Amino acid sequence: MPEGSLRIVLDAPKRVHHPADQVSGKVVFGGEKGHDVGQVRIDFRGIAEVKLPGSLTGQRSRTLTTLFHSQSVVSASRGKLDNPAPYEWPFTFSFPFTAQPSAQWRPNPLFASVSGSLLPPSFTYSSPAFDCKVEYSLEATVVKNHYSSVADQHSHKSYLLFEPVASGARSDPPLASFTRNFTTSGRPLDPRPDRQSQSFGGRLSSYISRRRTDAVPFTVDVKVPSVVVQRERLPCHVSVRADGSNKVPSPKLEIRGLSMAILSHTYVRSGSDKEAIRHTHNIQMVAHQNLDIPFRVDEDVDLSTILSDLHAPVLPPCFTTYNITRRYEMKMVLSVACAEDQFQFIGEVPSLKVVPAAAEAPLFSAEDVPPSYDMTVASQPGPTIVPPYKAGEAQARSSRAMSAGPGPEFKMKARLFEFVQAKTEWKERCHGSLYLQSEEAGKTRLLVCQNGTDRVFANHYITAEMRLIPVISSDRSWTWHSAADLSGETSVALHFAARFKDSESANLFKTAFLKAQTQLGGASAHAGAAHVKSKA
């Protein structure tokens, strides 16, 4: 290590931290033997930064920074470097829950609103109007004295990722409801034509026309969540009821289209007396125009059980610092066909609350290898399952079943990861094909085979106790726990994660996985499955 160089080495550099997580590592300094160190200091800081272009400020571009959290992690007095370089100072601290400016800034009224508030997530946003970010960092400083008179200072900064977690027990999200009314069009009674001069088809049409009922009023009730969690299912309940006490014939009702979008609003302030600047980004979640989902009057239909892509996107939770605020709203357009009429309904949730997910799933980075992960927040394993045959026979038997059977129910390319508990980190096992193969008694086997070699890296049954958990920082990954995996020489309990090429492929896997669990109980697939009309 070069003389005078300084760096921070984290034990888990790619980890996404949560409140109360332990952050540990060391400061490494390449000093010279015999020199004195005047001070070693490590500070943990959280800042919110806003950059405004000159066109908005009327002058040169401006950068506004708020130091909303500051704490000292290590502060050591002078000492002599008697050992050979490099020199190391270990450290450990707990990630805080709330913001706390340094003592010199606490009396400042600018920080009164953020002191003691929950820490915001790591956040970066760019727009034509402004750029802003929330970041957390460790800053190490070593002051080296030469001949006890001249000081030489070295510093290094390392950034940490932070994501809040949901507090309390998870419950069903509250639903916001809106109601719209519509009336079917009536047909006037046409005069009875001369039966002798009309064909059979004409007489039939005349009979149907004369037998049509009058216009009937209906009411559509739609319920959508006012609080959403990243990657969680997004319930959307639709029901139609007939108005009035008169008994009316039940018309043919269909959901023809659904469009849902989240509008993210980012506000920044250029000063305490300035009005907030807002920039809005439209996030389209679903846009289905060719649906054909039948339902009946007074029947409640949850579209999230039919449309596999109806889930909340990965978004930073709502937060407010001194100069940055993130808010959301949701808009939807629903098309309903009643007999020969079609109606369109527009609804919105003006104040949508996005909350962080619970810390029970691994947090993948943008790189191929996921970061370190504390197993204490992993999903709870299910009960131990005794395999139907010895582990040594598993691969041969599964291969024979794949070749002799009618073919897998599901097949998709994926990267498979396995959690190594001894090292508390994820390890990539293979890049290959993931299969779901139906077997006897309604059981479904999950297999992952490596490309080229066909070596099996995952081999276990899908059980009712398994929980398919989304990955917070990725919309194309899922994790699950197998109590009895047979890919090795023995049956072992393993925690797996699979990453697919896109979110659509990930949701297809989710649908097939949940279907396999449903078949274990003898239940059939949802009767109201969506049928997409062909455009041809």
Coordinates of C-alpha atoms in Angstrom, one line a residue:
M1 CA 0.0 0.0 0.0
P2 CA 1.6 3.4 -1.0
E3 CA 2.8 5.6 1.8
G4 CA 0.2 8.2 2.8
S5 CA -2.8 6.4 1.2
L6 CA -6.0 6.0 3.2
R7 CA -9.0 3.9 2.5
I8 CA -12.1 2.5 4.3
V9 CA -12.7 -1.2 3.9
L10 CA -16.2 -2.3 4.7
D11 CA -17.0 -5.9 5.7
A12 CA -20.1 -5.8 3.5
P13 CA -19.5 -3.0 0.9
K14 CA -22.5 -3.8 -1.3
R15 CA -25.1 -4.3 1.4
V16 CA -28.3 -2.2 1.5
H17 CA -28.6 -1.2 5.2
H18 CA -31.6 -0.9 7.4
P19 CA -32.2 0.8 10.7
A20 CA -30.2 -0.8 13.6
D21 CA -28.0 -2.8 11.1
Q22 CA -24.4 -3.3 12.3
V23 CA -21.9 -1.5 10.0
S24 CA -18.4 -2.8 10.5
G25 CA -15.0 -2.5 8.8
K26 CA -11.6 -0.9 9.2
V27 CA -9.6 2.1 8.2
V28 CA -6.3 1.2 6.5
F29 CA -3.5 3.8 6.3
G30 CA -0.2 3.4 4.5
G31 CA 1.9 5.5 6.8
E32 CA 5.6 5.4 7.4
K33 CA 7.1 3.7 10.5
G34 CA 8.2 6.1 13.2
H35 CA 5.7 8.9 12.3
D36 CA 3.2 10.3 14.7
V37 CA -0.5 10.3 14.1
G38 CA -2.1 13.4 15.6
Q39 CA -5.7 12.2 15.2
V40 CA -7.8 9.4 13.6
R41 CA -11.4 10.3 13.1
I42 CA -14.3 8.5 11.4
D43 CA -17.6 10.3 10.9
F44 CA -21.0 9.1 9.6
R45 CA -23.0 11.7 7.7
G46 CA -26.3 12.0 5.9
I47 CA -26.8 14.8 3.4
A48 CA -29.6 16.0 1.2
E49 CA -28.3 17.9 -1.9
V50 CA -30.1 19.9 -4.5
K51 CA -28.6 21.3 -7.7
L52 CA -30.4 24.1 -9.5
P53 CA -29.5 25.2 -13.0
G54 CA -28.8 28.9 -13.7
S55 CA -32.0 29.3 -15.8
L56 CA -34.1 28.7 -12.7
T57 CA -32.1 30.8 -10.2
G58 CA -31.5 33.7 -12.6
Q59 CA -27.8 33.5 -12.0
R60 CA -25.1 30.8 -11.9
S61 CA -26.1 27.3 -11.0
R62 CA -26.5 26.6 -7.3
T63 CA -25.9 23.6 -5.0
L64 CA -27.8 23.5 -1.7
T65 CA -26.7 20.9 0.9
T66 CA -28.4 19.9 4.1
L67 CA -26.4 17.9 6.7
F68 CA -29.4 16.2 8.4
H69 CA -27.3 13.6 10.3
S70 CA -23.8 13.6 11.7
Q71 CA -22.2 11.4 14.3
S72 CA -18.7 10.4 15.3
V73 CA -17.9 6.7 14.9
V74 CA -14.2 6.8 15.9
S75 CA -12.1 9.6 17.4
A76 CA -8.6 8.6 18.6
S77 CA -5.8 10.8 19.9
R78 CA -2.3 10.9 18.7
G79 CA -0.1 7.8 18.7
K80 CA 3.1 6.6 17.2
L81 CA 3.2 4.2 14.2
D82 CA 5.6 1.6 15.6
N83 CA 4.6 -1.3 13.4
P84 CA 5.2 -1.8 9.7
A85 CA 2.6 -0.3 7.3
P86 CA -0.2 -0.6 6.6
Y87 CA -1.9 0.5 9.8
E88 CA -5.5 -0.5 10.6
W89 CA -8.2 0.9 12.9
P90 CA -11.3 -1.3 13.1
F91 CA -14.8 0.2 13.7
T92 CA -18.4 -0.9 14.2
F93 CA -21.6 1.0 14.8
S94 CA -25.3 0.6 14.4
F95 CA -27.2 2.4 11.6
P96 CA -29.4 5.0 13.3
F97 CA -33.2 5.3 13.1
T98 CA -33.7 9.0 13.2
A99 CA -31.9 12.1 11.8
Q100 CA -29.6 14.0 14.2
P101 CA -27.6 17.0 13.0
S102 CA -24.3 17.7 14.7
A103 CA -24.3 19.8 17.9
Q104 CA -23.2 23.0 16.2
W105 CA -26.2 22.9 13.8
R106 CA -28.9 21.9 16.2
P107 CA -29.8 25.5 17.3
N108 CA -30.2 26.4 13.6
P109 CA -33.9 26.7 12.8
L110 CA -33.3 25.2 9.4
F111 CA -32.8 21.8 11.0
A112 CA -35.7 22.0 13.5
S113 CA -38.0 20.1 11.1
V114 CA -35.6 17.2 10.4
S115 CA -34.0 16.7 13.8
G116 CA -35.5 13.5 15.3
S117 CA -37.4 12.5 12.1
L118 CA -37.0 9.1 10.4
L119 CA -34.1 8.8 8.1
P120 CA -35.0 9.1 4.4
P121 CA -33.8 6.3 1.9
S122 CA -30.8 6.7 -0.3
F123 CA -32.2 8.6 -3.3
T124 CA -31.0 10.0 -6.6
Y125 CA -33.2 11.9 -9.0
S126 CA -32.4 13.9 -12.2
S127 CA -34.7 16.1 -14.2
P128 CA -34.5 19.1 -16.5
A129 CA -35.6 21.3 -13.6
F130 CA -33.2 20.1 -11.0
D131 CA -31.0 17.3 -9.7
C132 CA -31.2 16.0 -6.1
K133 CA -29.9 13.2 -3.9
V134 CA -29.9 11.8 -0.4
E135 CA -26.7 10.0 0.4
Y136 CA -25.0 8.4 3.5
S137 CA -21.2 8.2 3.8
L138 CA -18.4 7.3 6.2
E139 CA -15.6 9.9 6.1
A140 CA -12.2 8.9 7.6
T141 CA -9.5 11.4 8.4
V142 CA -6.0 10.8 9.6
V143 CA -3.8 13.7 10.7
K144 CA -0.1 12.8 10.5
N145 CA 2.5 14.9 12.3
H146 CA 6.0 15.3 10.9
Y147 CA 8.5 16.2 13.6
S148 CA 5.6 17.2 15.8
S149 CA 5.3 20.5 14.0
V150 CA 3.8 20.2 10.5
A151 CA 0.5 18.3 10.1
D152 CA -0.3 16.3 7.0
Q153 CA -4.0 15.4 6.6
H154 CA -5.4 12.4 4.6
S155 CA -9.1 11.6 4.1
H156 CA -11.3 9.1 2.3
K157 CA -15.0 8.7 1.9
S158 CA -17.1 5.5 1.4
Y159 CA -20.8 5.6 0.6
L160 CA -23.5 3.4 2.2
L161 CA -26.9 2.4 0.8
F162 CA -29.9 2.8 3.1
E163 CA -33.5 1.6 2.9
P164 CA -36.1 2.0 5.6
V165 CA -38.2 -1.0 6.6
A166 CA -41.9 -1.3 7.4
S167 CA -42.7 -1.2 11.1
G168 CA -45.3 -3.4 12.9
A169 CA -47.1 -6.5 11.7
R170 CA -48.1 -6.6 8.0
S171 CA -51.8 -6.3 7.3
D172 CA -54.0 -5.8 4.3
P173 CA -53.6 -2.3 2.9
P174 CA -56.4 0.2 3.3
L175 CA -58.6 0.5 0.1
A176 CA -59.7 3.7 -1.5
S177 CA -63.1 3.4 -3.3
F178 CA -64.8 5.4 -5.9
T179 CA -68.2 4.9 -7.6
R180 CA -69.5 5.6 -11.1
N181 CA -73.0 5.3 -12.5
F182 CA -74.0 4.2 -16.0
T183 CA -77.2 3.4 -17.8
T184 CA -77.6 0.8 -20.6
S185 CA -79.2 2.1 -23.8
G186 CA -82.8 1.1 -24.4
R187 CA -84.3 0.1 -27.7
P188 CA -87.6 1.7 -28.8
L189 CA -90.4 -0.7 -30.0
D190 CA -90.4 -0.7 -33.7
P191 CA -93.8 -1.1 -35.6
R192 CA -94.5 -4.7 -36.5
P193 CA -93.6 -5.1 -40.2
D194 CA -95.6 -7.0 -42.8
R195 CA -94.7 -10.6 -42.0
Q196 CA -95.3 -11.7 -45.6
S197 CA -92.6 -9.2 -47.0
Q198 CA -89.9 -10.0 -44.5
S199 CA -87.4 -12.8 -44.4
F200 CA -86.9 -15.1 -41.4
G201 CA -83.9 -13.2 -40.3
G202 CA -85.7 -9.9 -40.5
R203 CA -88.7 -11.3 -38.5
L204 CA -86.2 -12.7 -35.8
S205 CA -84.5 -9.3 -35.5
S206 CA -87.9 -7.6 -35.1
Y207 CA -88.9 -10.1 -32.4
I208 CA -85.6 -9.5 -30.5
S209 CA -85.9 -5.7 -30.8
R210 CA -89.5 -5.8 -29.5
R211 CA -88.4 -8.0 -26.6
R212 CA -85.6 -5.7 -25.4
T213 CA -85.9 -4.2 -22.0
D214 CA -85.8 -0.6 -21.2
A215 CA -82.7 1.3 -20.2
V216 CA -81.4 0.1 -16.8
P217 CA -79.1 2.1 -14.5
F218 CA -76.1 0.4 -12.9
T219 CA -73.4 1.4 -10.5
V220 CA -69.7 0.4 -10.7
D221 CA -67.7 0.2 -7.5
V222 CA -63.9 0.1 -7.7
K223 CA -61.5 -0.3 -4.8
V224 CA -57.8 0.2 -5.0
P225 CA -55.2 0.5 -2.3
S226 CA -54.2 3.9 -0.8
V227 CA -51.0 2.3 0.6
V228 CA -48.7 0.2 -1.5
V229 CA -45.6 -1.8 -0.7
Q230 CA -42.8 -2.4 -3.2
R231 CA -43.3 -5.4 -5.4
E232 CA -46.4 -6.4 -3.4
R233 CA -49.7 -7.5 -5.1
L234 CA -51.9 -4.5 -6.0
P235 CA -55.5 -5.4 -5.3
C236 CA -58.1 -3.9 -7.6
H237 CA -61.7 -4.9 -6.8
V238 CA -64.5 -4.3 -9.4
S239 CA -68.2 -4.9 -8.8
V240 CA -71.4 -3.9 -10.6
R241 CA -74.8 -3.6 -9.0
A242 CA -78.2 -2.9 -10.5
D243 CA -79.9 0.3 -9.2
G244 CA -83.6 0.2 -8.2
S245 CA -85.8 -2.5 -6.7
N246 CA -87.2 -3.9 -10.0
K247 CA -85.7 -7.2 -11.0
V248 CA -83.7 -6.8 -14.2
P249 CA -82.3 -9.5 -16.4
S250 CA -78.6 -10.0 -15.8
P251 CA -76.6 -8.6 -18.8
K252 CA -73.3 -9.8 -20.1
L253 CA -70.6 -7.9 -18.2
E254 CA -67.0 -7.8 -19.2
I255 CA -63.9 -5.9 -18.3
R256 CA -62.4 -4.8 -21.6
G257 CA -59.4 -2.6 -20.5
L258 CA -57.4 -1.5 -17.5
S259 CA -54.7 1.2 -17.3
M260 CA -53.0 2.1 -14.0
A261 CA -50.2 4.7 -13.5
I262 CA -48.4 6.1 -10.6
L263 CA -47.3 9.8 -10.7
S264 CA -44.2 10.5 -8.6
H265 CA -43.9 14.1 -7.5
T266 CA -40.4 15.3 -6.4
Y267 CA -40.3 18.7 -4.6
V268 CA -37.2 20.7 -3.8
R269 CA -36.7 24.1 -2.2
S270 CA -34.0 26.5 -3.1
G271 CA -34.2 28.3 0.3
S272 CA -36.3 28.7 3.4
D273 CA -38.4 31.5 1.8
K274 CA -38.7 30.0 -1.7
E275 CA -41.6 28.2 -3.1
A276 CA -41.0 24.5 -3.8
I277 CA -40.1 23.4 -7.3
R278 CA -41.9 20.3 -8.5
H279 CA -41.1 17.7 -11.2
T280 CA -43.5 14.9 -12.0
H281 CA -42.7 11.5 -13.5
N282 CA -45.4 9.2 -14.9
I283 CA -44.8 5.5 -14.2
Q284 CA -47.1 3.2 -16.2
M285 CA -47.8 0.0 -14.3
V286 CA -50.3 -1.8 -16.6
A287 CA -52.0 -0.9 -19.9
H288 CA -54.3 -3.6 -21.0
Q289 CA -56.7 -2.8 -23.9
N290 CA -57.7 -6.2 -25.1
L291 CA -59.0 -7.9 -22.0
D292 CA -62.1 -10.1 -22.0
I293 CA -62.8 -10.9 -18.3
P294 CA -66.4 -11.9 -17.7
F295 CA -68.2 -11.4 -14.4
R296 CA -71.8 -11.1 -13.1
V297 CA -73.9 -8.4 -11.4
D298 CA -73.1 -8.2 -7.6
E299 CA -69.9 -10.2 -8.0
D300 CA -66.7 -8.8 -6.6
V301 CA -63.7 -9.4 -8.9
D302 CA -60.1 -8.8 -7.8
L303 CA -58.1 -8.2 -10.9
S304 CA -54.8 -8.8 -9.2
T305 CA -55.7 -12.5 -9.0
I306 CA -56.2 -12.6 -12.7
L307 CA -53.5 -10.2 -14.1
S308 CA -50.1 -11.4 -13.1
D309 CA -48.4 -8.0 -13.8
L310 CA -50.7 -6.1 -11.4
H311 CA -48.2 -5.3 -8.6
A312 CA -46.5 -2.2 -7.2
P313 CA -43.3 -1.2 -8.9
V314 CA -40.0 -0.6 -7.0
L315 CA -40.2 3.0 -5.7
P316 CA -38.5 4.9 -2.9
P317 CA -40.9 5.3 0.0
C318 CA -42.5 8.6 0.7
F319 CA -40.2 10.9 2.6
T320 CA -39.4 14.5 3.5
T321 CA -36.1 16.1 4.4
Y322 CA -35.5 19.9 4.8
N323 CA -35.2 20.6 1.1
I324 CA -36.4 17.4 -0.7
T325 CA -39.9 15.7 -0.6
R326 CA -41.2 12.7 -2.5
R327 CA -45.0 12.2 -2.9
Y328 CA -47.2 9.9 -5.1
E329 CA -50.6 9.7 -6.6
M330 CA -52.3 7.0 -8.7
K331 CA -54.7 7.2 -11.6
M332 CA -56.6 4.4 -13.3
V333 CA -58.9 4.0 -16.3
L334 CA -61.3 1.1 -16.4
S335 CA -63.4 -0.1 -19.4
V336 CA -66.5 -2.1 -18.7
A337 CA -68.8 -3.6 -21.4
C338 CA -72.4 -4.2 -20.6
A339 CA -74.4 -6.0 -23.3
E340 CA -73.7 -3.9 -26.4
D341 CA -72.6 -0.8 -24.5
Q342 CA -69.1 0.1 -23.3
F343 CA -68.3 2.5 -20.6
Q344 CA -65.1 4.1 -19.3
F345 CA -64.4 5.1 -15.8
I346 CA -61.6 7.3 -14.5
G347 CA -60.5 7.2 -10.8
E348 CA -57.6 8.5 -8.9
V349 CA -56.0 8.3 -5.4
P350 CA -54.6 11.8 -5.0
S351 CA -52.4 10.9 -2.0
L352 CA -50.9 7.5 -2.4
K353 CA -48.6 6.3 0.3
V354 CA -45.6 4.1 -0.7
V355 CA -44.1 2.4 2.3
P356 CA -40.9 0.3 2.4
A357 CA -41.1 -3.5 2.4
A358 CA -40.3 -5.5 5.4
A359 CA -36.7 -6.6 5.8
E360 CA -37.3 -10.3 5.1
A361 CA -35.8 -10.7 1.6
P362 CA -32.3 -10.3 0.2
L363 CA -31.4 -7.0 -1.4
F364 CA -29.8 -7.4 -4.8
S365 CA -27.4 -4.9 -6.2
A366 CA -27.2 -4.0 -9.8
E367 CA -24.3 -6.3 -10.3
D368 CA -24.4 -10.0 -11.0
V369 CA -23.4 -11.1 -7.5
P370 CA -26.0 -10.1 -4.8
P371 CA -24.6 -8.3 -1.7
S372 CA -24.1 -9.8 1.8
Y373 CA -27.2 -10.4 3.7
D374 CA -28.0 -11.2 7.3
M375 CA -29.9 -14.5 7.6
T376 CA -31.7 -13.3 10.7
V377 CA -34.1 -11.4 8.4
A378 CA -34.6 -14.2 5.9
S379 CA -37.9 -16.0 5.5
Q380 CA -38.7 -18.6 8.0
P381 CA -38.0 -22.2 6.7
G382 CA -40.9 -24.6 6.5
P383 CA -41.1 -27.9 8.2
T384 CA -38.6 -30.6 7.2
I385 CA -39.9 -32.7 4.4
V386 CA -38.7 -36.3 3.9
P387 CA -37.9 -37.0 0.3
P388 CA -39.7 -39.9 -1.4
Y389 CA -36.4 -41.5 -2.4
K390 CA -32.7 -41.2 -1.6
A391 CA -30.8 -38.0 -2.5
G392 CA -28.3 -40.0 -4.6
E393 CA -31.1 -41.0 -6.9
A394 CA -32.6 -37.6 -7.2
Q395 CA -30.8 -36.3 -10.3
A396 CA -31.2 -39.5 -12.3
R397 CA -34.9 -39.8 -11.4
S398 CA -35.6 -36.2 -12.2
S399 CA -33.8 -36.5 -15.6
R400 CA -35.9 -39.5 -16.5
A401 CA -39.1 -37.7 -15.5
M402 CA -38.2 -34.8 -17.6
S403 CA -37.5 -36.9 -20.7
A404 CA -40.4 -39.3 -20.3
G405 CA -43.1 -36.9 -19.2
P406 CA -45.2 -34.6 -21.3
G407 CA -42.8 -31.7 -20.8
P408 CA -42.4 -29.1 -18.1
E409 CA -45.3 -26.9 -17.0
F410 CA -42.9 -23.9 -17.0
K411 CA -39.5 -23.2 -18.4
M412 CA -37.5 -20.0 -18.3
K413 CA -33.9 -18.9 -18.4
A414 CA -32.6 -17.6 -15.0
R415 CA -29.6 -17.0 -12.8
L416 CA -29.7 -19.1 -9.6
F417 CA -28.2 -17.9 -6.4
E418 CA -27.8 -19.8 -3.1
F419 CA -27.3 -18.2 0.3
V420 CA -24.1 -19.3 2.0
Q421 CA -24.9 -19.1 5.7
A422 CA -21.3 -19.5 6.9
K423 CA -20.2 -16.5 4.9
T424 CA -23.6 -14.6 5.2
E425 CA -23.5 -13.8 1.5
W426 CA -25.1 -14.9 -1.7
K427 CA -23.2 -17.0 -4.3
E428 CA -24.2 -17.5 -7.9
R429 CA -24.7 -21.2 -8.6
C430 CA -25.4 -21.2 -12.3
H431 CA -26.9 -19.6 -15.4
G432 CA -29.4 -22.0 -16.9
S433 CA -33.0 -23.1 -17.2
L434 CA -35.6 -23.2 -14.4
Y435 CA -38.2 -25.9 -14.8
L436 CA -41.5 -26.6 -13.0
Q437 CA -42.4 -30.2 -13.7
S438 CA -45.8 -31.8 -12.6
E439 CA -45.5 -35.2 -11.0
E440 CA -47.8 -37.7 -9.3
A441 CA -50.4 -36.6 -6.7
G442 CA -50.5 -33.0 -7.9
K443 CA -46.9 -32.4 -6.8
T444 CA -44.6 -30.0 -8.8
R445 CA -40.8 -30.3 -8.8
L446 CA -38.6 -27.3 -9.3
L447 CA -35.4 -27.9 -11.2
V448 CA -32.6 -25.6 -12.3
C449 CA -30.1 -27.0 -14.9
Q450 CA -26.9 -25.3 -16.0
N451 CA -26.6 -24.4 -19.6
G452 CA -24.3 -26.7 -21.6
T453 CA -23.7 -29.2 -18.9
D454 CA -27.3 -29.9 -17.7
R455 CA -25.9 -30.2 -14.2
V456 CA -28.7 -29.8 -11.6
F457 CA -28.2 -27.0 -9.0
A458 CA -31.7 -27.0 -7.6
N459 CA -34.1 -30.0 -7.2
H460 CA -37.0 -29.9 -4.8
Y461 CA -40.8 -30.1 -4.5
I462 CA -42.9 -26.9 -4.2
T463 CA -44.8 -27.2 -0.9
A464 CA -47.7 -25.2 0.5
E465 CA -45.4 -23.9 3.3
M466 CA -43.0 -22.1 0.9
R467 CA -43.2 -18.4 0.6
L468 CA -42.2 -16.7 -2.6
I469 CA -40.7 -13.4 -1.5
P470 CA -39.9 -10.4 -3.8
V471 CA -36.5 -8.8 -3.8
I472 CA -36.8 -5.1 -2.7
S473 CA -34.2 -3.7 -5.0
S474 CA -35.1 -5.7 -8.1
D475 CA -38.3 -6.2 -10.0
R476 CA -37.1 -9.4 -11.8
S477 CA -36.0 -11.6 -8.8
W478 CA -37.7 -13.9 -6.3
T479 CA -36.4 -15.8 -3.3
W480 CA -37.7 -18.9 -1.6
H481 CA -36.6 -21.6 1.0
S482 CA -36.6 -25.3 0.4
A483 CA -36.5 -27.6 3.5
A484 CA -35.3 -30.6 1.4
D485 CA -33.3 -29.9 -1.7
L486 CA -31.9 -32.9 -3.5
S487 CA -29.4 -31.3 -5.9
G488 CA -26.4 -32.6 -3.9
E489 CA -25.5 -35.9 -2.3
T490 CA -27.7 -35.3 0.7
S491 CA -31.0 -33.7 1.4
V492 CA -30.4 -30.2 2.8
A493 CA -32.3 -27.0 3.5
L494 CA -31.3 -24.2 1.2
H495 CA -32.3 -20.6 0.6
F496 CA -32.5 -19.8 -3.2
A497 CA -32.9 -16.7 -5.3
A498 CA -33.6 -16.5 -9.0
R499 CA -33.1 -13.6 -11.3
F500 CA -34.9 -13.4 -14.7
K501 CA -34.2 -11.3 -17.7
D502 CA -37.1 -8.9 -17.0
S503 CA -40.0 -8.3 -14.7
E504 CA -42.5 -9.9 -17.1
S505 CA -40.6 -13.2 -16.9
A506 CA -40.3 -12.9 -13.1
N507 CA -44.1 -12.5 -12.8
L508 CA -44.7 -15.5 -15.1
F509 CA -42.6 -17.6 -12.7
K510 CA -44.6 -16.2 -9.8
T511 CA -47.9 -17.2 -11.5
A512 CA -46.6 -20.8 -12.2
F513 CA -45.2 -21.1 -8.7
L514 CA -48.5 -20.1 -7.0
K515 CA -50.4 -22.3 -9.4
A516 CA -48.3 -25.3 -8.3
Q517 CA -49.1 -24.5 -4.7
T518 CA -52.8 -24.2 -5.5
Q519 CA -52.8 -27.7 -7.1
L520 CA -51.5 -29.2 -3.9
G521 CA -54.8 -28.5 -2.2
G522 CA -56.8 -29.9 -5.1
A523 CA -58.1 -26.5 -6.2
S524 CA -58.2 -25.6 -9.8
A525 CA -56.9 -22.4 -11.3
H526 CA -59.0 -19.3 -11.0
A527 CA -62.2 -19.7 -13.0
G528 CA -62.1 -16.1 -14.2
A529 CA -58.8 -16.2 -15.9
A530 CA -58.2 -13.4 -18.3
H531 CA -58.4 -14.1 -22.0
V532 CA -56.5 -11.6 -24.2
K533 CA -58.2 -11.1 -27.5
S534 CA -56.2 -11.5 -30.6
K535 CA -55.6 -8.4 -32.7
A536 CA -55.4 -10.4 -35.9

